[in-house]
Amino acid sequence: MRQSHLFTKTRKEAPKDEVAKNADLLIRAGFIHKEMAGVYSYLPLGLRVMNKIVGIIREEMNAIGGQELALTALQDRAVWEKTNRWSDAVVDNWFKTQLKNGTDLGLGFTHEEPLTALMTEYIRSYRDLPVYAYQFQTKFRNEARAKSGIMRGREFLMKDLYSFSLDEKAHAAFYEKAKQAYVNVFRRVGLGDTTYVTFASGGSFSKYSHEFQTVTAAGEDVIYVDEKKGIAVNKEVMTDEVLADLGLSRDSLVEKKAVEVGNIFSLGTRFSDALGLSYLDETGAKRPVVMGSYGIGPGRVMGTIVETLSDEKGIVWPESVAPFQVHVVSVAGKDGAPQRAAETLYNRLVSSGIEVLYDDRDLRAGEKFADADLIGIPLRVIVSDKSLEKGGYEIKDRRTGTTSVLAEKELLSRLGL
Ligand code: ATP
Ligand code: MG
């Protein structure tokens, strides 16, 4: 992509009411646009990052047998009444609307109910199980506070997977696989070193649920970490009883602020009982399906990456989620030689399948470099009279700031070509 064609421009200031670092940087760098508090549009650069995160999650969900589908945002009141989750007194963050004839509808904040109801049409016998179904779908939540940028949207993308298993034992085995898949996701998006699996409240059906909590000052949660054991406990379940159960001692725990980037939950038969999802086992006896739910917010993950990996100059994307792999920047020089060399290099890289942002704009080098620092593509290739004299391209690593001059052949081999 030629930067001269990119309709977004970097800017010096984010909207005055924006208090979150992630949104401030992402708005200034042209990744997102703020529509109103807690409501953000994704612009071309932001959508590329979002799609990379989604792609990683999709691979990990497919690897554990997930089947992707897409459920609706509009929700039928009757289905939610069956589980007692329609009432605003029970669920305080519903967005609700009405048809012209006055029929109530909700905008889905999660999808246990409609998917369980849907599965009653497909799951009849033990032969139909297990089923692992997931989606990337826009959720609506009337969040009381929306001060954390894209980490807490009122409209946001969620990957939600739901598991339907024969019994508790089969469920427990899948739950462990899903936990490992989540560990893989957070490692692959660059949050492996800062993300803990934490014990959280399990609701009425299981002792614990597990959250994936990334340590950051921008987090709204508090966790207690045993750094030696690599285990953490959420504040809301920190009791002497739980610590004894987990073999932890209060003295070895460190308090940290963190953000919940993922959550996996055993649901038992709560939803299958309420919505009539059962199957006939091998003896012909009727049994309820055992369920679990598994959520990740790709937008919250993107915001968390910005919060934890940026520096004073801007964003620092891990390679796996960067909007482009390489940022080629030409610096005006004698007789347009750097521009010509940059054009040739750009075409060469693009035709080899490398994702390149090419800063072909007629601007001062300083402005181009400041923009490149803000946008945060991991590898910068500067083409200038100076680099050409030295026989190639100046390579700058965004994270470490280290530079080196590489000949074309060396650059191509560094990019795996
Ligand atoms: P929180 O306690 O932070 O409000 P939650 O426990 O209500 O989150 P879940 O219902 O577990 O969230 O949703 C699954 C995942 O979806 C979360 O782990 C998080 O990654 C993401 N998520 C939840 N709420 C939001 C939001 N408002 N904006 C962006 N992502 C969100
Ligand atoms: Mg949660």
CSV table of C-alpha atoms and ligand atoms in Angstrom, one decimal:
chain,number,residue,atom,x,y,z
A,1,MET,CA,0.0,0.0,0.0
A,2,ARG,CA,1.2,3.4,-0.9
A,3,GLN,CA,1.0,5.8,2.0
A,4,SER,CA,0.0,8.6,-0.4
A,5,HIS,CA,-3.1,6.6,-1.1
A,6,LEU,CA,-4.0,5.9,2.5
A,7,PHE,CA,-6.9,8.3,3.3
A,8,THR,CA,-6.0,8.4,7.0
A,9,LYS,CA,-3.4,10.8,8.2
A,10,THR,CA,-1.6,10.9,11.5
A,11,ARG,CA,-2.5,13.6,13.8
A,12,LYS,CA,-1.0,15.5,16.8
A,13,GLU,CA,-4.1,15.3,19.0
A,14,ALA,CA,-6.7,12.7,19.8
A,15,PRO,CA,-10.2,14.0,20.8
A,16,LYS,CA,-10.1,16.0,24.0
A,17,ASP,CA,-12.4,13.6,25.9
A,18,GLU,CA,-10.2,10.6,25.1
A,19,VAL,CA,-8.5,9.4,28.3
A,20,ALA,CA,-7.2,6.0,27.4
A,21,LYS,CA,-3.6,5.6,26.1
A,22,ASN,CA,-4.6,2.8,23.6
A,23,ALA,CA,-7.3,4.9,22.0
A,24,ASP,CA,-5.2,8.1,22.0
A,25,LEU,CA,-2.3,6.4,20.1
A,26,LEU,CA,-4.6,4.4,17.8
A,27,ILE,CA,-6.6,7.5,16.9
A,28,ARG,CA,-3.5,9.7,16.3
A,29,ALA,CA,-1.9,7.0,14.2
A,30,GLY,CA,-5.1,6.5,12.1
A,31,PHE,CA,-6.1,3.0,13.2
A,32,ILE,CA,-9.5,3.8,14.7
A,33,HIS,CA,-12.1,6.6,14.7
A,34,LYS,CA,-14.1,7.6,17.8
A,35,GLU,CA,-17.8,7.9,17.1
A,36,MET,CA,-18.8,8.4,20.7
A,37,ALA,CA,-17.7,7.2,24.2
A,38,GLY,CA,-17.1,3.4,23.9
A,39,VAL,CA,-17.9,3.3,20.2
A,40,TYR,CA,-15.0,3.1,17.7
A,41,SER,CA,-14.8,2.5,14.0
A,42,TYR,CA,-11.9,0.5,12.6
A,43,LEU,CA,-10.0,2.3,9.8
A,44,PRO,CA,-7.9,0.5,7.2
A,45,LEU,CA,-4.8,0.2,9.4
A,46,GLY,CA,-6.8,-0.9,12.4
A,47,LEU,CA,-8.8,-3.4,10.5
A,48,ARG,CA,-5.6,-5.0,9.2
A,49,VAL,CA,-4.5,-5.5,12.8
A,50,MET,CA,-7.9,-6.7,13.9
A,51,ASN,CA,-7.9,-9.2,11.0
A,52,LYS,CA,-4.5,-10.6,12.0
A,53,ILE,CA,-5.6,-11.1,15.6
A,54,VAL,CA,-8.8,-12.7,14.4
A,55,GLY,CA,-6.8,-14.9,12.1
A,56,ILE,CA,-4.6,-16.2,14.9
A,57,ILE,CA,-7.6,-16.9,17.1
A,58,ARG,CA,-9.4,-18.6,14.2
A,59,GLU,CA,-6.4,-21.0,13.6
A,60,GLU,CA,-6.4,-21.9,17.3
A,61,MET,CA,-10.1,-22.5,17.5
A,62,ASN,CA,-10.1,-24.6,14.3
A,63,ALA,CA,-7.2,-26.6,15.7
A,64,ILE,CA,-9.3,-27.8,18.7
A,65,GLY,CA,-12.2,-28.7,16.4
A,66,GLY,CA,-14.2,-25.4,16.4
A,67,GLN,CA,-16.7,-24.9,13.6
A,68,GLU,CA,-17.2,-21.2,12.7
A,69,LEU,CA,-20.7,-19.8,12.3
A,70,ALA,CA,-22.3,-16.3,12.7
A,71,LEU,CA,-25.3,-15.7,14.9
A,72,THR,CA,-27.5,-12.6,14.8
A,73,ALA,CA,-27.2,-9.5,16.9
A,74,LEU,CA,-31.0,-9.2,17.2
A,75,GLN,CA,-32.3,-11.4,20.0
A,76,ASP,CA,-35.7,-12.9,20.7
A,77,ARG,CA,-37.0,-12.0,24.2
A,78,ALA,CA,-38.7,-15.4,24.7
A,79,VAL,CA,-35.5,-17.3,24.5
A,80,TRP,CA,-33.8,-15.2,27.1
A,81,GLU,CA,-36.8,-15.4,29.4
A,82,LYS,CA,-36.3,-19.1,29.6
A,83,THR,CA,-33.0,-18.6,31.4
A,84,ASN,CA,-34.2,-15.6,33.4
A,85,ARG,CA,-31.7,-13.3,31.6
A,86,TRP,CA,-34.1,-11.0,29.9
A,87,SER,CA,-34.8,-8.8,32.9
A,88,ASP,CA,-32.7,-5.6,33.3
A,89,ALA,CA,-32.7,-6.4,37.0
A,90,VAL,CA,-30.7,-9.6,36.3
A,91,VAL,CA,-28.6,-8.3,33.3
A,92,ASP,CA,-27.8,-4.7,33.7
A,93,ASN,CA,-26.1,-4.0,30.4
A,94,TRP,CA,-28.7,-5.0,27.8
A,95,PHE,CA,-29.3,-2.7,24.8
A,96,LYS,CA,-32.9,-3.3,23.9
A,97,THR,CA,-35.0,-2.1,21.0
A,98,GLN,CA,-38.5,-2.8,19.5
A,99,LEU,CA,-40.2,-3.7,16.3
A,100,LYS,CA,-42.7,-1.2,14.8
A,101,ASN,CA,-45.5,-3.3,16.3
A,102,GLY,CA,-44.0,-3.0,19.8
A,103,THR,CA,-42.3,-6.5,20.0
A,104,ASP,CA,-39.3,-6.3,22.3
A,105,LEU,CA,-35.9,-7.3,20.9
A,106,GLY,CA,-32.4,-7.3,22.5
A,107,LEU,CA,-29.0,-6.7,21.0
A,108,GLY,CA,-26.9,-9.7,22.0
A,109,PHE,CA,-24.3,-9.2,24.7
A,110,THR,CA,-23.4,-12.9,24.6
A,111,HIS,CA,-24.9,-15.9,22.8
A,112,GLU,CA,-25.4,-18.9,25.1
A,113,GLU,CA,-29.2,-18.7,24.8
A,114,PRO,CA,-29.7,-18.5,21.0
A,115,LEU,CA,-27.0,-21.1,20.3
A,116,THR,CA,-28.4,-23.6,22.8
A,117,ALA,CA,-31.9,-23.1,21.4
A,118,LEU,CA,-30.5,-23.6,17.9
A,119,MET,CA,-28.7,-26.8,18.9
A,120,THR,CA,-31.9,-28.4,20.0
A,121,GLU,CA,-32.6,-28.8,16.3
A,122,TYR,CA,-29.3,-30.6,15.6
A,123,ILE,CA,-28.3,-32.5,18.7
A,124,ARG,CA,-30.6,-35.5,19.4
A,125,SER,CA,-28.3,-38.4,20.0
A,126,TYR,CA,-24.9,-39.2,21.6
A,127,ARG,CA,-23.7,-39.5,18.0
A,128,ASP,CA,-24.3,-35.8,17.5
A,129,LEU,CA,-21.8,-34.9,20.2
A,130,PRO,CA,-19.5,-33.2,20.8
A,131,VAL,CA,-20.1,-29.9,19.0
A,132,TYR,CA,-17.7,-26.9,19.3
A,133,ALA,CA,-19.2,-23.8,17.6
A,134,TYR,CA,-17.7,-20.4,17.5
A,135,GLN,CA,-18.0,-17.0,15.9
A,136,PHE,CA,-16.5,-13.5,15.6
A,137,GLN,CA,-19.5,-11.4,16.3
A,138,THR,CA,-20.3,-7.9,17.4
A,139,LYS,CA,-21.6,-7.7,20.9
A,140,PHE,CA,-23.5,-4.8,22.4
A,141,ARG,CA,-23.2,-4.0,26.1
A,142,ASN,CA,-24.5,-0.9,27.8
A,143,GLU,CA,-21.3,-0.5,29.9
A,144,ALA,CA,-21.6,2.0,32.7
A,145,ARG,CA,-18.1,3.4,32.2
A,146,ALA,CA,-16.3,3.5,28.9
A,147,LYS,CA,-13.0,5.1,29.7
A,148,SER,CA,-10.7,2.4,28.6
A,149,GLY,CA,-10.7,3.1,24.8
A,150,ILE,CA,-11.2,-0.1,22.7
A,151,MET,CA,-10.5,-2.2,25.8
A,152,ARG,CA,-14.1,-1.6,26.9
A,153,GLY,CA,-16.4,-0.9,24.0
A,154,ARG,CA,-20.2,-0.6,24.1
A,155,GLU,CA,-20.1,-2.3,20.7
A,156,PHE,CA,-17.2,-4.7,20.3
A,157,LEU,CA,-16.1,-7.8,18.5
A,158,MET,CA,-16.0,-11.0,20.5
A,159,LYS,CA,-14.8,-14.5,19.6
A,160,ASP,CA,-17.2,-16.7,21.5
A,161,LEU,CA,-17.0,-20.5,21.4
A,162,TYR,CA,-19.5,-22.8,23.0
A,163,SER,CA,-18.8,-26.4,23.7
A,164,PHE,CA,-21.5,-29.1,23.8
A,165,SER,CA,-20.3,-32.3,25.4
A,166,LEU,CA,-21.7,-35.7,26.4
A,167,ASP,CA,-20.8,-35.5,30.1
A,168,GLU,CA,-18.6,-33.8,32.7
A,169,LYS,CA,-15.6,-35.9,31.9
A,170,ALA,CA,-15.7,-35.1,28.1
A,171,HIS,CA,-16.3,-31.5,29.0
A,172,ALA,CA,-13.3,-31.3,31.3
A,173,ALA,CA,-11.0,-32.7,28.7
A,174,PHE,CA,-12.1,-30.2,26.1
A,175,TYR,CA,-11.9,-27.4,28.7
A,176,GLU,CA,-8.2,-28.1,29.2
A,177,LYS,CA,-7.6,-28.1,25.4
A,178,ALA,CA,-9.4,-24.8,25.1
A,179,LYS,CA,-7.3,-23.4,28.0
A,180,GLN,CA,-4.1,-24.4,26.1
A,181,ALA,CA,-5.5,-22.9,22.9
A,182,TYR,CA,-5.9,-19.6,24.7
A,183,VAL,CA,-2.4,-19.8,26.1
A,184,ASN,CA,-1.3,-20.2,22.4
A,185,VAL,CA,-3.3,-17.2,21.3
A,186,PHE,CA,-1.9,-14.8,23.8
A,187,ARG,CA,1.7,-16.0,23.1
A,188,ARG,CA,1.2,-15.6,19.4
A,189,VAL,CA,-0.2,-12.1,19.6
A,190,GLY,CA,2.8,-11.0,21.7
A,191,LEU,CA,1.2,-11.0,25.2
A,192,GLY,CA,2.7,-14.3,26.4
A,193,ASP,CA,5.1,-12.7,28.9
A,194,THR,CA,2.5,-10.6,30.6
A,195,THR,CA,-0.6,-12.7,30.6
A,196,TYR,CA,-1.6,-15.0,33.5
A,197,VAL,CA,-4.2,-17.7,33.7
A,198,THR,CA,-6.1,-16.7,36.8
A,199,PHE,CA,-8.7,-18.5,38.9
A,200,ALA,CA,-11.9,-16.6,38.9
A,201,SER,CA,-15.4,-17.1,40.2
A,202,GLY,CA,-17.1,-20.1,38.6
A,203,GLY,CA,-20.7,-19.3,39.0
A,204,SER,CA,-23.1,-21.9,40.3
A,205,PHE,CA,-21.9,-24.8,38.3
A,206,SER,CA,-18.2,-25.0,38.8
A,207,LYS,CA,-15.7,-24.1,41.5
A,208,TYR,CA,-13.7,-21.8,39.3
A,209,SER,CA,-13.7,-20.2,35.9
A,210,HIS,CA,-10.4,-19.2,34.3
A,211,GLU,CA,-9.5,-15.7,33.1
A,212,PHE,CA,-6.6,-14.7,31.0
A,213,GLN,CA,-5.4,-11.5,32.7
A,214,THR,CA,-2.7,-9.3,31.1
A,215,VAL,CA,-0.7,-7.2,33.6
A,216,THR,CA,-1.0,-3.4,32.8
A,217,ALA,CA,-1.6,-0.2,34.7
A,218,ALA,CA,-4.5,0.4,32.3
A,219,GLY,CA,-6.3,-2.7,33.6
A,220,GLU,CA,-9.5,-2.4,35.7
A,221,ASP,CA,-9.1,-5.7,37.5
A,222,VAL,CA,-6.8,-6.7,40.4
A,223,ILE,CA,-5.0,-10.0,40.5
A,224,TYR,CA,-2.7,-11.7,43.0
A,225,VAL,CA,0.2,-13.4,41.3
A,226,ASP,CA,2.5,-16.2,42.6
A,227,GLU,CA,5.4,-15.4,40.3
A,228,LYS,CA,7.3,-18.6,41.2
A,229,LYS,CA,4.4,-20.9,40.5
A,230,GLY,CA,3.1,-18.7,37.6
A,231,ILE,CA,-0.4,-18.9,39.1
A,232,ALA,CA,-2.7,-16.0,39.8
A,233,VAL,CA,-6.0,-15.4,41.6
A,234,ASN,CA,-8.6,-12.8,40.9
A,235,LYS,CA,-9.3,-10.4,43.7
A,236,GLU,CA,-13.0,-11.3,43.9
A,237,VAL,CA,-12.2,-15.0,44.8
A,238,MET,CA,-9.2,-14.3,47.1
A,239,THR,CA,-10.2,-16.0,50.3
A,240,ASP,CA,-8.2,-18.1,52.8
A,241,GLU,CA,-10.3,-21.1,51.6
A,242,VAL,CA,-9.4,-20.6,48.0
A,243,LEU,CA,-5.7,-20.0,48.7
A,244,ALA,CA,-5.6,-23.3,50.7
A,245,ASP,CA,-7.4,-25.1,47.9
A,246,LEU,CA,-4.9,-23.9,45.3
A,247,GLY,CA,-1.9,-24.4,47.6
A,248,LEU,CA,-1.0,-20.8,47.7
A,249,SER,CA,0.2,-18.7,50.6
A,250,ARG,CA,-0.8,-15.0,51.0
A,251,ASP,CA,2.9,-14.0,51.6
A,252,SER,CA,4.1,-15.1,48.2
A,253,LEU,CA,1.4,-13.2,46.3
A,254,VAL,CA,2.0,-9.9,44.5
A,255,GLU,CA,-0.9,-7.6,43.8
A,256,LYS,CA,-1.1,-6.3,40.1
A,257,LYS,CA,-3.5,-4.4,38.0
A,258,ALA,CA,-4.6,-6.4,35.0
A,259,VAL,CA,-7.1,-6.6,32.1
A,260,GLU,CA,-9.2,-9.6,31.4
A,261,VAL,CA,-8.4,-10.5,27.8
A,262,GLY,CA,-10.1,-13.9,27.8
A,263,ASN,CA,-12.4,-16.0,29.9
A,264,ILE,CA,-13.3,-19.7,29.8
A,265,PHE,CA,-16.3,-21.0,31.8
A,266,SER,CA,-17.9,-24.3,32.6
A,267,LEU,CA,-21.6,-23.9,32.3
A,268,GLY,CA,-22.7,-27.4,33.4
A,269,THR,CA,-26.4,-28.0,32.3
A,270,ARG,CA,-27.7,-24.5,33.3
A,271,PHE,CA,-28.5,-23.5,29.7
A,272,SER,CA,-29.3,-27.0,28.3
A,273,ASP,CA,-31.8,-27.6,31.2
A,274,ALA,CA,-33.5,-24.3,30.7
A,275,LEU,CA,-33.7,-24.5,26.9
A,276,GLY,CA,-34.4,-28.3,26.6
A,277,LEU,CA,-31.1,-29.3,25.0
A,278,SER,CA,-30.8,-33.1,25.7
A,279,TYR,CA,-29.7,-36.2,23.8
A,280,LEU,CA,-30.4,-39.9,24.0
A,281,ASP,CA,-27.4,-41.9,25.2
A,282,GLU,CA,-26.4,-45.4,24.0
A,283,THR,CA,-29.0,-47.0,26.3
A,284,GLY,CA,-31.8,-44.7,25.0
A,285,ALA,CA,-31.9,-42.7,28.2
A,286,LYS,CA,-32.3,-38.9,28.0
A,287,ARG,CA,-29.5,-36.8,29.2
A,288,PRO,CA,-28.8,-33.0,29.3
A,289,VAL,CA,-25.9,-31.7,27.3
A,290,VAL,CA,-22.9,-30.3,29.3
A,291,MET,CA,-21.7,-26.9,28.1
A,292,GLY,CA,-18.9,-24.5,28.3
A,293,SER,CA,-18.3,-21.0,26.9
A,294,TYR,CA,-15.0,-19.4,25.9
A,295,GLY,CA,-14.6,-15.7,25.1
A,296,ILE,CA,-11.9,-13.4,23.8
A,297,GLY,CA,-12.3,-9.8,22.7
A,298,PRO,CA,-10.0,-9.1,19.7
A,299,GLY,CA,-10.4,-5.4,20.1
A,300,ARG,CA,-9.5,-5.6,23.8
A,301,VAL,CA,-6.5,-7.7,22.8
A,302,MET,CA,-5.5,-5.0,20.3
A,303,GLY,CA,-5.9,-2.2,23.0
A,304,THR,CA,-3.9,-4.3,25.5
A,305,ILE,CA,-1.1,-4.7,23.0
A,306,VAL,CA,-1.0,-1.0,22.5
A,307,GLU,CA,-1.1,-0.3,26.2
A,308,THR,CA,1.7,-2.8,27.0
A,309,LEU,CA,4.1,-2.6,24.1
A,310,SER,CA,4.1,1.1,23.0
A,311,ASP,CA,6.9,3.6,23.8
A,312,GLU,CA,7.1,7.4,24.0
A,313,LYS,CA,7.2,7.6,20.2
A,314,GLY,CA,4.2,5.5,19.4
A,315,ILE,CA,3.0,2.0,18.9
A,316,VAL,CA,5.3,-1.1,18.7
A,317,TRP,CA,3.4,-3.9,17.0
A,318,PRO,CA,4.6,-7.5,17.4
A,319,GLU,CA,5.3,-8.9,13.9
A,320,SER,CA,2.4,-11.4,14.1
A,321,VAL,CA,-0.3,-8.6,14.3
A,322,ALA,CA,1.4,-5.6,12.6
A,323,PRO,CA,-0.7,-4.0,9.9
A,324,PHE,CA,2.2,-4.5,7.5
A,325,GLN,CA,5.4,-6.5,7.8
A,326,VAL,CA,7.7,-3.7,6.4
A,327,HIS,CA,7.5,0.0,6.2
A,328,VAL,CA,9.6,1.3,3.2
A,329,VAL,CA,10.4,5.0,3.6
A,330,SER,CA,12.1,6.9,0.8
A,331,VAL,CA,14.0,10.0,1.6
A,332,ALA,CA,14.2,12.7,-1.1
A,333,GLY,CA,17.7,12.8,-2.7
A,334,LYS,CA,19.7,13.7,-5.8
A,335,ASP,CA,17.9,13.3,-9.1
A,336,GLY,CA,15.2,11.2,-7.4
A,337,ALA,CA,17.5,8.2,-7.1
A,338,PRO,CA,16.1,7.1,-3.7
A,339,GLN,CA,12.5,7.3,-5.0
A,340,ARG,CA,13.3,5.2,-8.0
A,341,ALA,CA,15.2,2.6,-5.9
A,342,ALA,CA,12.3,2.6,-3.3
A,343,GLU,CA,9.7,2.1,-6.1
A,344,THR,CA,11.7,-0.9,-7.4
A,345,LEU,CA,12.1,-2.4,-4.0
A,346,TYR,CA,8.4,-1.9,-3.2
A,347,ASN,CA,7.2,-3.6,-6.3
A,348,ARG,CA,9.6,-6.4,-5.8
A,349,LEU,CA,8.5,-7.0,-2.2
A,350,VAL,CA,4.8,-6.8,-3.0
A,351,SER,CA,5.1,-9.2,-5.9
A,352,SER,CA,6.8,-11.7,-3.5
A,353,GLY,CA,3.8,-11.5,-1.1
A,354,ILE,CA,5.3,-9.3,1.5
A,355,GLU,CA,2.9,-6.8,3.1
A,356,VAL,CA,4.5,-3.4,2.6
A,357,LEU,CA,3.4,0.1,3.6
A,358,TYR,CA,5.5,2.4,1.3
A,359,ASP,CA,5.9,6.0,2.4
A,360,ASP,CA,6.1,7.6,-1.1
A,361,ARG,CA,4.9,11.0,0.2
A,362,ASP,CA,6.7,14.2,-0.6
A,363,LEU,CA,7.5,15.1,3.0
A,364,ARG,CA,10.6,15.9,5.1
A,365,ALA,CA,12.4,12.8,6.3
A,366,GLY,CA,11.8,13.8,9.9
A,367,GLU,CA,8.0,13.9,9.4
A,368,LYS,CA,8.1,10.5,7.7
A,369,PHE,CA,10.1,8.9,10.5
A,370,ALA,CA,7.9,10.4,13.2
A,371,ASP,CA,4.8,9.0,11.5
A,372,ALA,CA,6.5,5.6,11.1
A,373,ASP,CA,7.4,5.6,14.8
A,374,LEU,CA,3.8,6.4,15.7
A,375,ILE,CA,2.3,3.7,13.3
A,376,GLY,CA,4.7,1.1,14.7
A,377,ILE,CA,5.5,-1.3,11.9
A,378,PRO,CA,8.3,-3.6,13.2
A,379,LEU,CA,10.7,-3.3,10.4
A,380,ARG,CA,11.6,0.0,8.6
A,381,VAL,CA,13.6,0.1,5.4
A,382,ILE,CA,14.9,3.6,4.6
A,383,VAL,CA,16.0,4.3,1.1
A,384,SER,CA,18.1,7.5,0.9
A,385,ASP,CA,21.2,8.8,-0.9
A,386,LYS,CA,23.2,7.8,2.2
A,387,SER,CA,21.9,4.2,2.2
A,388,LEU,CA,22.4,3.8,-1.5
A,389,GLU,CA,26.0,5.1,-1.2
A,390,LYS,CA,26.6,2.4,1.5
A,391,GLY,CA,25.3,-0.1,-1.0
A,392,GLY,CA,21.8,-0.8,0.1
A,393,TYR,CA,19.0,0.0,2.5
A,394,GLU,CA,19.1,1.3,6.1
A,395,ILE,CA,17.1,-1.1,8.3
A,396,LYS,CA,15.6,0.0,11.5
A,397,ASP,CA,14.0,-2.2,14.1
A,398,ARG,CA,11.1,-0.3,15.6
A,399,ARG,CA,11.3,-2.0,19.0
A,400,THR,CA,15.0,-1.8,19.7
A,401,GLY,CA,15.8,1.3,17.5
A,402,THR,CA,18.9,-0.5,16.2
A,403,THR,CA,19.9,0.2,12.6
A,404,SER,CA,22.0,-1.6,10.1
A,405,VAL,CA,22.7,-1.3,6.4
A,406,LEU,CA,21.8,-4.3,4.3
A,407,ALA,CA,22.4,-5.0,0.6
A,408,GLU,CA,19.3,-6.0,-1.4
A,409,LYS,CA,20.1,-9.7,-1.2
A,410,GLU,CA,20.6,-9.6,2.6
A,411,LEU,CA,17.3,-7.7,3.0
A,412,LEU,CA,15.4,-10.3,0.9
A,413,SER,CA,16.8,-13.2,2.8
A,414,ARG,CA,15.9,-11.5,6.1
A,415,LEU,CA,12.4,-11.4,4.8
A,416,GLY,CA,12.5,-15.1,4.0
A,417,LEU,CA,12.8,-14.5,0.2
B,1,ATP,P1,-15.3,-7.3,32.1
B,1,ATP,O1,-15.4,-8.0,33.5
B,1,ATP,O2,-14.0,-6.7,31.8
B,1,ATP,O3,-16.4,-6.4,31.9
B,1,ATP,P2,-16.6,-9.6,31.1
B,1,ATP,O4,-16.2,-10.7,32.1
B,1,ATP,O5,-18.0,-9.0,31.3
B,1,ATP,O6,-15.5,-8.5,31.0
B,1,ATP,P3,-17.0,-11.7,29.2
B,1,ATP,O7,-18.4,-11.7,29.2
B,1,ATP,O8,-16.2,-12.7,29.9
B,1,ATP,O9,-16.5,-10.2,29.7
B,1,ATP,O10,-16.5,-11.6,27.7
B,1,ATP,C1,-15.5,-12.4,27.1
B,1,ATP,C2,-14.3,-11.5,26.6
B,1,ATP,O11,-14.8,-10.4,25.8
B,1,ATP,C3,-13.6,-10.8,27.7
B,1,ATP,O12,-12.7,-11.7,28.3
B,1,ATP,C4,-12.9,-9.6,27.0
B,1,ATP,O13,-11.8,-10.1,26.3
B,1,ATP,C5,-14.0,-9.3,25.9
B,1,ATP,N1,-14.8,-8.1,26.4
B,1,ATP,C6,-15.8,-8.1,27.3
B,1,ATP,N2,-16.4,-6.9,27.5
B,1,ATP,C7,-15.8,-6.2,26.5
B,1,ATP,C8,-15.9,-4.8,26.1
B,1,ATP,N3,-16.8,-4.0,26.7
B,1,ATP,N4,-15.2,-4.3,25.1
B,1,ATP,C9,-14.2,-5.1,24.5
B,1,ATP,N5,-14.0,-6.4,24.9
B,1,ATP,C10,-14.8,-6.9,25.8
B,2,MG,MG,-15.4,-12.5,31.8
